[in-house]
mmCIF file with all atom_site columns, C-alpha atoms in Angstrom:
data_model
loop_
_atom_site.group_PDB
_atom_site.id
_atom_site.type_symbol
_atom_site.label_atom_id
_atom_site.label_alt_id
_atom_site.label_comp_id
_atom_site.label_asym_id
_atom_site.label_entity_id
_atom_site.label_seq_id
_atom_site.pdbx_PDB_ins_code
_atom_site.Cartn_x
_atom_site.Cartn_y
_atom_site.Cartn_z
_atom_site.occupancy
_atom_site.B_iso_or_equiv
_atom_site.pdbx_formal_charge
_atom_site.auth_seq_id
_atom_site.auth_comp_id
_atom_site.auth_asym_id
_atom_site.auth_atom_id
_atom_site.pdbx_PDB_model_num
ATOM 1   C CA . MET A 1 1   ? 19.453  15.056  -43.246 1.00 56.00 ? 1346 MET A CA 1
ATOM 2   C CA . ARG A 1 2   ? 21.611  12.807  -39.762 1.00 69.00 ? 1347 ARG A CA 1
ATOM 3   C CA . PHE A 1 3   ? 18.214  12.621  -38.058 1.00 74.00 ? 1348 PHE A CA 1
ATOM 4   C CA . LEU A 1 4   ? 16.151  10.551  -41.497 1.00 80.00 ? 1349 LEU A CA 1
ATOM 5   C CA . LYS A 1 5   ? 18.584  7.812   -40.469 1.00 79.00 ? 1350 LYS A CA 1
ATOM 6   C CA . TYR A 1 6   ? 17.885  7.512   -37.332 1.00 80.00 ? 1351 TYR A CA 1
ATOM 7   C CA . LEU A 1 7   ? 14.777  6.802   -39.013 1.00 90.00 ? 1352 LEU A CA 1
ATOM 8   C CA . ILE A 1 8   ? 16.362  3.264   -39.867 1.00 91.00 ? 1353 ILE A CA 1
ATOM 9   C CA . ALA A 1 9   ? 16.140  1.947   -36.417 1.00 90.00 ? 1354 ALA A CA 1
ATOM 10  C CA . VAL A 1 10  ? 12.639  2.511   -36.292 1.00 91.00 ? 1355 VAL A CA 1
ATOM 11  C CA . TRP A 1 11  ? 11.822  1.187   -39.835 1.00 93.00 ? 1356 TRP A CA 1
ATOM 12  C CA . THR A 1 12  ? 13.996  -1.678  -38.370 1.00 94.00 ? 1357 THR A CA 1
ATOM 13  C CA . THR A 1 13  ? 12.088  -2.889  -35.128 1.00 95.00 ? 1358 THR A CA 1
ATOM 14  C CA . LEU A 1 14  ? 8.400   -2.465  -37.433 1.00 95.00 ? 1359 LEU A CA 1
ATOM 15  C CA . ALA A 1 15  ? 10.317  -4.980  -39.877 1.00 96.00 ? 1360 ALA A CA 1
ATOM 16  C CA . VAL A 1 16  ? 11.852  -7.432  -37.580 1.00 95.00 ? 1361 VAL A CA 1
ATOM 17  C CA . TYR A 1 17  ? 8.500   -7.220  -35.974 1.00 96.00 ? 1362 TYR A CA 1
ATOM 18  C CA . THR A 1 18  ? 6.357   -7.547  -38.954 1.00 95.00 ? 1363 THR A CA 1
ATOM 19  C CA . VAL A 1 19  ? 8.767   -10.487 -40.189 1.00 95.00 ? 1364 VAL A CA 1
ATOM 20  C CA . SER A 1 20  ? 8.545   -12.537 -37.029 1.00 95.00 ? 1365 SER A CA 1
ATOM 21  C CA . ALA A 1 21  ? 5.236   -12.153 -36.057 1.00 95.00 ? 1366 ALA A CA 1
ATOM 22  C CA . PHE A 1 22  ? 4.309   -13.457 -40.214 1.00 95.00 ? 1367 PHE A CA 1
ATOM 23  C CA . PHE A 1 23  ? 6.733   -16.569 -39.327 1.00 95.00 ? 1368 PHE A CA 1
ATOM 24  C CA . THR A 1 24  ? 6.596   -17.550 -35.466 1.00 93.00 ? 1369 THR A CA 1
ATOM 25  C CA . GLY A 1 25  ? 3.995   -15.533 -34.500 1.00 92.00 ? 1370 GLY A CA 1
ATOM 26  C CA . SER A 1 26  ? -0.215  -16.100 -32.633 1.00 89.00 ? 1371 SER A CA 1
ATOM 27  C CA . THR A 1 27  ? -0.833  -16.167 -36.217 1.00 89.00 ? 1372 THR A CA 1
ATOM 28  C CA . GLY A 1 28  ? 1.744   -17.174 -38.957 1.00 92.00 ? 1373 GLY A CA 1
ATOM 29  C CA . THR A 1 29  ? 2.421   -19.408 -40.524 1.00 94.00 ? 1374 THR A CA 1
ATOM 30  C CA . LEU A 1 30  ? 3.823   -21.647 -38.010 1.00 93.00 ? 1375 LEU A CA 1
ATOM 31  C CA . ALA A 1 31  ? 0.936   -22.062 -35.466 1.00 92.00 ? 1376 ALA A CA 1
ATOM 32  C CA . PHE A 1 32  ? -1.247  -22.338 -39.400 1.00 94.00 ? 1377 PHE A CA 1
ATOM 33  C CA . GLN A 1 33  ? 0.600   -25.362 -39.822 1.00 93.00 ? 1378 GLN A CA 1
ATOM 34  C CA . GLN A 1 34  ? 0.226   -26.752 -37.285 1.00 93.00 ? 1379 GLN A CA 1
ATOM 35  C CA . LEU A 1 35  ? -3.661  -25.726 -36.614 1.00 92.00 ? 1380 LEU A CA 1
ATOM 36  C CA . SER A 1 36  ? -4.201  -27.797 -40.022 1.00 93.00 ? 1381 SER A CA 1
ATOM 37  C CA . ALA A 1 37  ? -2.202  -30.962 -38.590 1.00 92.00 ? 1382 ALA A CA 1
ATOM 38  C CA . GLU A 1 38  ? -4.651  -31.022 -35.864 1.00 91.00 ? 1383 GLU A CA 1
ATOM 39  C CA . GLN A 1 39  ? -7.398  -30.009 -38.461 1.00 92.00 ? 1384 GLN A CA 1
ATOM 40  C CA . ALA A 1 40  ? -6.766  -33.295 -40.550 1.00 92.00 ? 1385 ALA A CA 1
ATOM 41  C CA . LYS A 1 41  ? -6.179  -35.515 -37.263 1.00 90.00 ? 1386 LYS A CA 1
ATOM 42  C CA . GLN A 1 42  ? -9.626  -34.844 -36.624 1.00 89.00 ? 1387 GLN A CA 1
ATOM 43  C CA . LYS A 1 43  ? -11.420 -35.095 -39.858 1.00 91.00 ? 1388 LYS A CA 1
ATOM 44  C CA . VAL A 1 44  ? -9.444  -38.571 -40.232 1.00 89.00 ? 1389 VAL A CA 1
ATOM 45  C CA . ASN A 1 45  ? -11.628 -39.132 -36.548 1.00 87.00 ? 1390 ASN A CA 1
ATOM 46  C CA . ILE A 1 46  ? -14.568 -38.064 -38.060 1.00 89.00 ? 1391 ILE A CA 1
ATOM 47  C CA . GLU A 1 47  ? -14.284 -40.801 -40.473 1.00 90.00 ? 1392 GLU A CA 1
ATOM 48  C CA . ALA A 1 48  ? -13.481 -42.718 -38.454 1.00 87.00 ? 1393 ALA A CA 1
ATOM 49  C CA . LEU A 1 49  ? -16.405 -42.383 -36.109 1.00 88.00 ? 1394 LEU A CA 1
ATOM 50  C CA . GLN A 1 50  ? -19.064 -42.275 -39.440 1.00 91.00 ? 1395 GLN A CA 1
ATOM 51  C CA . ASN A 1 51  ? -17.732 -45.170 -40.543 1.00 90.00 ? 1396 ASN A CA 1
ATOM 52  C CA . LEU A 1 52  ? -17.984 -46.697 -36.469 1.00 87.00 ? 1397 LEU A CA 1
ATOM 53  C CA . ASN A 1 53  ? -21.477 -45.058 -36.539 1.00 90.00 ? 1398 ASN A CA 1
ATOM 54  C CA . ARG A 1 54  ? -22.540 -47.332 -39.960 1.00 92.00 ? 1399 ARG A CA 1
ATOM 55  C CA . GLU A 1 55  ? -21.048 -49.730 -38.944 1.00 89.00 ? 1400 GLU A CA 1
ATOM 56  C CA . LEU A 1 56  ? -22.808 -50.238 -35.165 1.00 87.00 ? 1401 LEU A CA 1
ATOM 57  C CA . GLY A 1 57  ? -26.385 -48.904 -37.820 1.00 91.00 ? 1402 GLY A CA 1
ATOM 58  C CA . GLY A 1 58  ? -25.990 -52.281 -39.534 1.00 89.00 ? 1403 GLY A CA 1
ATOM 59  C CA . THR A 1 59  ? -25.271 -54.173 -36.016 1.00 86.00 ? 1404 THR A CA 1
ATOM 60  C CA . LEU A 1 60  ? -28.198 -52.689 -34.441 1.00 89.00 ? 1405 LEU A CA 1
ATOM 61  C CA . ASP A 1 61  ? -30.475 -53.275 -37.510 1.00 91.00 ? 1406 ASP A CA 1
ATOM 62  C CA . SER A 1 62  ? -29.494 -57.002 -37.784 1.00 89.00 ? 1407 SER A CA 1
ATOM 63  C CA . LEU A 1 63  ? -30.671 -57.337 -33.625 1.00 88.00 ? 1408 LEU A CA 1
ATOM 64  C CA . LYS A 1 64  ? -33.795 -55.512 -34.598 1.00 91.00 ? 1409 LYS A CA 1
ATOM 65  C CA . TYR A 1 65  ? -35.044 -57.778 -37.434 1.00 90.00 ? 1410 TYR A CA 1
ATOM 66  C CA . ASP A 1 66  ? -33.075 -61.219 -37.176 1.00 89.00 ? 1411 ASP A CA 1
ATOM 67  C CA . SER A 1 67  ? -33.440 -63.325 -35.041 1.00 87.00 ? 1412 SER A CA 1
ATOM 68  C CA . ASP A 1 68  ? -30.182 -65.555 -36.003 1.00 88.00 ? 1413 ASP A CA 1
ATOM 69  C CA . THR A 1 69  ? -28.303 -62.833 -34.820 1.00 87.00 ? 1414 THR A CA 1
ATOM 70  C CA . ILE A 1 70  ? -30.068 -62.080 -31.711 1.00 87.00 ? 1415 ILE A CA 1
ATOM 71  C CA . ARG A 1 71  ? -29.089 -66.081 -31.217 1.00 85.00 ? 1416 ARG A CA 1
ATOM 72  C CA . ILE A 1 72  ? -25.493 -66.064 -32.239 1.00 84.00 ? 1417 ILE A CA 1
ATOM 73  C CA . TYR A 1 73  ? -24.894 -62.458 -29.586 1.00 83.00 ? 1418 TYR A CA 1
ATOM 74  C CA . ALA A 1 74  ? -27.324 -64.789 -27.336 1.00 83.00 ? 1419 ALA A CA 1
ATOM 75  C CA . ARG A 1 75  ? -24.041 -67.558 -27.678 1.00 81.00 ? 1420 ARG A CA 1
ATOM 76  C CA . GLU A 1 76  ? -21.778 -65.224 -27.302 1.00 79.00 ? 1421 GLU A CA 1
ATOM 77  C CA . LEU A 1 77  ? -22.550 -63.870 -23.756 1.00 80.00 ? 1422 LEU A CA 1
ATOM 78  C CA . GLY A 1 78  ? -23.175 -67.861 -22.546 1.00 77.00 ? 1423 GLY A CA 1
ATOM 79  C CA . TYR A 1 79  ? -27.139 -68.304 -23.421 1.00 83.00 ? 1424 TYR A CA 1
ATOM 80  C CA . GLY A 1 80  ? -28.784 -70.743 -25.144 1.00 81.00 ? 1425 GLY A CA 1
ATOM 81  C CA . THR A 1 81  ? -31.929 -72.879 -25.853 1.00 82.00 ? 1426 THR A CA 1
ATOM 82  C CA . GLN A 1 82  ? -33.430 -75.808 -24.095 1.00 83.00 ? 1427 GLN A CA 1
ATOM 83  C CA . ASP A 1 83  ? -32.307 -78.372 -25.940 1.00 84.00 ? 1428 ASP A CA 1
ATOM 84  C CA . GLU A 1 84  ? -28.138 -77.314 -26.147 1.00 80.00 ? 1429 GLU A CA 1
ATOM 85  C CA . ASN A 1 85  ? -25.939 -78.355 -24.234 1.00 79.00 ? 1430 ASN A CA 1
ATOM 86  C CA . PHE A 1 86  ? -22.494 -76.482 -23.714 1.00 74.00 ? 1431 PHE A CA 1
ATOM 87  C CA . VAL A 1 87  ? -18.905 -76.951 -23.601 1.00 75.00 ? 1432 VAL A CA 1
ATOM 88  C CA . ARG A 1 88  ? -16.329 -75.432 -21.911 1.00 73.00 ? 1433 ARG A CA 1
ATOM 89  C CA . ILE A 1 89  ? -12.395 -75.863 -22.774 1.00 75.00 ? 1434 ILE A CA 1
ATOM 90  C CA . VAL A 1 90  ? -10.883 -74.699 -19.606 1.00 78.00 ? 1435 VAL A CA 1
ATOM 91  C CA . GLY A 1 91  ? -7.555  -72.884 -21.355 1.00 74.00 ? 1436 GLY A CA 1
ATOM 92  C CA . LEU A 1 92  ? -7.578  -71.906 -24.460 1.00 69.00 ? 1437 LEU A CA 1
ATOM 93  C CA . GLY A 1 93  ? -9.262  -68.624 -23.532 1.00 63.00 ? 1438 GLY A CA 1
ATOM 94  C CA . GLY A 1 94  ? -12.748 -66.611 -24.580 1.00 58.00 ? 1439 GLY A CA 1
ATOM 95  C CA . ALA A 1 95  ? -13.255 -67.929 -28.314 1.00 56.00 ? 1440 ALA A CA 1
ATOM 96  C CA . ARG A 1 96  ? -15.888 -64.520 -27.827 1.00 57.00 ? 1441 ARG A CA 1
ATOM 97  C CA . LYS A 1 97  ? -16.307 -62.207 -30.784 1.00 59.00 ? 1442 LYS A CA 1
ATOM 98  C CA . GLN A 1 98  ? -14.053 -58.892 -29.963 1.00 59.00 ? 1443 GLN A CA 1
ATOM 99  C CA . ARG A 1 99  ? -16.573 -56.029 -30.397 1.00 61.00 ? 1444 ARG A CA 1
ATOM 100 C CA . VAL A 1 100 ? -16.493 -52.977 -32.149 1.00 58.00 ? 1445 VAL A CA 1
ATOM 101 C CA . THR A 1 101 ? -15.108 -49.701 -29.845 1.00 66.00 ? 1446 THR A CA 1
ATOM 102 C CA . ALA A 1 102 ? -17.210 -46.709 -28.831 1.00 63.00 ? 1447 ALA A CA 1
ATOM 103 C CA . GLY A 1 103 ? -14.645 -43.808 -30.602 1.00 66.00 ? 1448 GLY A CA 1
ATOM 104 C CA . GLN A 1 104 ? -11.551 -42.572 -30.157 1.00 71.00 ? 1449 GLN A CA 1
ATOM 105 C CA . ILE A 1 105 ? -10.597 -39.745 -27.934 1.00 76.00 ? 1450 ILE A CA 1
ATOM 106 C CA . THR A 1 106 ? -8.523  -37.181 -29.875 1.00 76.00 ? 1451 THR A CA 1
ATOM 107 C CA . VAL A 1 107 ? -7.840  -33.695 -27.910 1.00 79.00 ? 1452 VAL A CA 1
ATOM 108 C CA . PRO A 1 108 ? -6.275  -31.091 -29.773 1.00 78.00 ? 1453 PRO A CA 1
ATOM 109 C CA . ARG A 1 109 ? -2.364  -29.785 -29.060 1.00 81.00 ? 1454 ARG A CA 1
ATOM 110 C CA . PHE A 1 110 ? -2.053  -26.052 -28.296 1.00 82.00 ? 1455 PHE A CA 1
ATOM 111 C CA . PRO A 1 111 ? -0.353  -24.726 -31.313 1.00 82.00 ? 1456 PRO A CA 1
ATOM 112 C CA . GLY A 1 112 ? 3.172   -23.494 -30.465 1.00 85.00 ? 1457 GLY A CA 1
ATOM 113 C CA . TYR A 1 113 ? 3.948   -19.685 -31.068 1.00 89.00 ? 1458 TYR A CA 1
ATOM 114 C CA . ILE A 1 114 ? 5.970   -17.342 -29.769 1.00 91.00 ? 1459 ILE A CA 1
ATOM 115 C CA . PRO A 1 115 ? 3.511   -15.077 -28.414 1.00 93.00 ? 1460 PRO A CA 1
ATOM 116 C CA . ASP A 1 116 ? 3.984   -11.021 -29.475 1.00 92.00 ? 1461 ASP A CA 1
ATOM 117 C CA . ARG A 1 117 ? 5.196   -9.487  -25.630 1.00 94.00 ? 1462 ARG A CA 1
ATOM 118 C CA . ILE A 1 118 ? 8.251   -11.132 -26.732 1.00 95.00 ? 1463 ILE A CA 1
ATOM 119 C CA . LEU A 1 119 ? 8.593   -10.402 -30.596 1.00 95.00 ? 1464 LEU A CA 1
ATOM 120 C CA . TRP A 1 120 ? 8.124   -7.022  -29.756 1.00 96.00 ? 1465 TRP A CA 1
ATOM 121 C CA . PHE A 1 121 ? 10.880  -6.948  -27.053 1.00 96.00 ? 1466 PHE A CA 1
ATOM 122 C CA . ALA A 1 122 ? 13.300  -8.892  -29.535 1.00 96.00 ? 1467 ALA A CA 1
ATOM 123 C CA . ALA A 1 123 ? 12.121  -5.904  -32.577 1.00 96.00 ? 1468 ALA A CA 1
ATOM 124 C CA . PHE A 1 124 ? 12.968  -3.624  -29.566 1.00 96.00 ? 1469 PHE A CA 1
ATOM 125 C CA . CYS A 1 125 ? 16.042  -4.178  -28.991 1.00 96.00 ? 1470 CYS A CA 1
ATOM 126 C CA . ALA A 1 126 ? 16.708  -4.774  -32.858 1.00 96.00 ? 1471 ALA A CA 1
ATOM 127 C CA . GLY A 1 127 ? 16.427  -1.113  -32.993 1.00 95.00 ? 1472 GLY A CA 1
ATOM 128 C CA . ILE A 1 128 ? 18.193  -0.492  -30.479 1.00 95.00 ? 1473 ILE A CA 1
ATOM 129 C CA . VAL A 1 129 ? 20.849  -2.500  -31.256 1.00 95.00 ? 1474 VAL A CA 1
ATOM 130 C CA . VAL A 1 130 ? 20.701  -0.831  -34.871 1.00 94.00 ? 1475 VAL A CA 1
ATOM 131 C CA . LEU A 1 131 ? 20.146  2.828   -33.462 1.00 93.00 ? 1476 LEU A CA 1
ATOM 132 C CA . VAL A 1 132 ? 23.893  1.975   -31.745 1.00 93.00 ? 1477 VAL A CA 1
ATOM 133 C CA . LEU A 1 133 ? 25.593  1.245   -34.437 1.00 93.00 ? 1478 LEU A CA 1
ATOM 134 C CA . LEU A 1 134 ? 24.192  4.011   -36.515 1.00 90.00 ? 1479 LEU A CA 1
ATOM 135 C CA . SER A 1 135 ? 25.402  6.694   -33.108 1.00 90.00 ? 1480 SER A CA 1
ATOM 136 C CA . ILE A 1 136 ? 28.899  4.809   -33.010 1.00 92.00 ? 1481 ILE A CA 1
ATOM 137 C CA . SER A 1 137 ? 29.041  4.638   -36.837 1.00 89.00 ? 1482 SER A CA 1
ATOM 138 C CA . GLU A 1 138 ? 28.378  8.894   -36.967 1.00 88.00 ? 1483 GLU A CA 1
ATOM 139 C CA . PHE A 1 139 ? 30.739  8.983   -33.583 1.00 90.00 ? 1484 PHE A CA 1
ATOM 140 C CA . MET A 1 140 ? 33.308  7.395   -35.692 1.00 91.00 ? 1485 MET A CA 1
ATOM 141 C CA . ARG A 1 141 ? 33.439  9.700   -38.995 1.00 88.00 ? 1486 ARG A CA 1
ATOM 142 C CA . GLU A 1 142 ? 33.041  12.703  -36.374 1.00 87.00 ? 1487 GLU A CA 1
ATOM 143 C CA . ARG A 1 143 ? 36.122  11.671  -34.430 1.00 88.00 ? 1488 ARG A CA 1
ATOM 144 C CA . ARG A 1 144 ? 37.732  10.869  -38.359 1.00 87.00 ? 1489 ARG A CA 1
ATOM 145 C CA . LYS A 1 145 ? 37.060  14.238  -39.457 1.00 84.00 ? 1490 LYS A CA 1
ATOM 146 C CA . ARG A 1 146 ? 38.168  16.313  -36.519 1.00 84.00 ? 1491 ARG A CA 1
ATOM 147 C CA . TRP A 1 147 ? 41.409  14.159  -36.714 1.00 85.00 ? 1492 TRP A CA 1
ATOM 148 C CA . ARG A 1 148 ? 41.687  14.713  -40.135 1.00 82.00 ? 1493 ARG A CA 1
ATOM 149 C CA . ASP A 1 149 ? 41.650  19.039  -39.207 1.00 80.00 ? 1494 ASP A CA 1
ATOM 150 C CA . TYR A 1 150 ? 43.485  18.409  -37.038 1.00 81.00 ? 1495 TYR A CA 1
ATOM 151 C CA . ARG A 1 151 ? 46.301  17.605  -38.560 1.00 77.00 ? 1496 ARG A CA 1
ATOM 152 C CA . SER A 1 152 ? 45.874  20.396  -41.421 1.00 69.00 ? 1497 SER A CA 1
#
């Protein structure tokens, strides 16, 4: 019967590893939450890129088929027709139209988790601590029993 209580140390080791791996392991809830946040960030970026793609598609269509749009863009670049004269005012800065950016690069963060080796080591240490505590309690119980037998 005494041997069975030492199995508590083994069960403690397994329980500590299981609980810690569930929360902070490589496939635990903490890593899953971080990956879910990165996924949401990537979805937002994809939606922004899709909106930008639609806008650029509209600009492309207008440049293909609308001569007035081509004239406006040409004037922004400093071109004009033969009968036009340009007046430049120094010091006002550029009055050119701001173009849309080509998109944003998002680099996903590596999820933070505790490696399995460390989790196993912590669980093993917890099992050793329980084993030592059980051994000490057994030793103290035997000592009290001998002391009582000695006094009697």
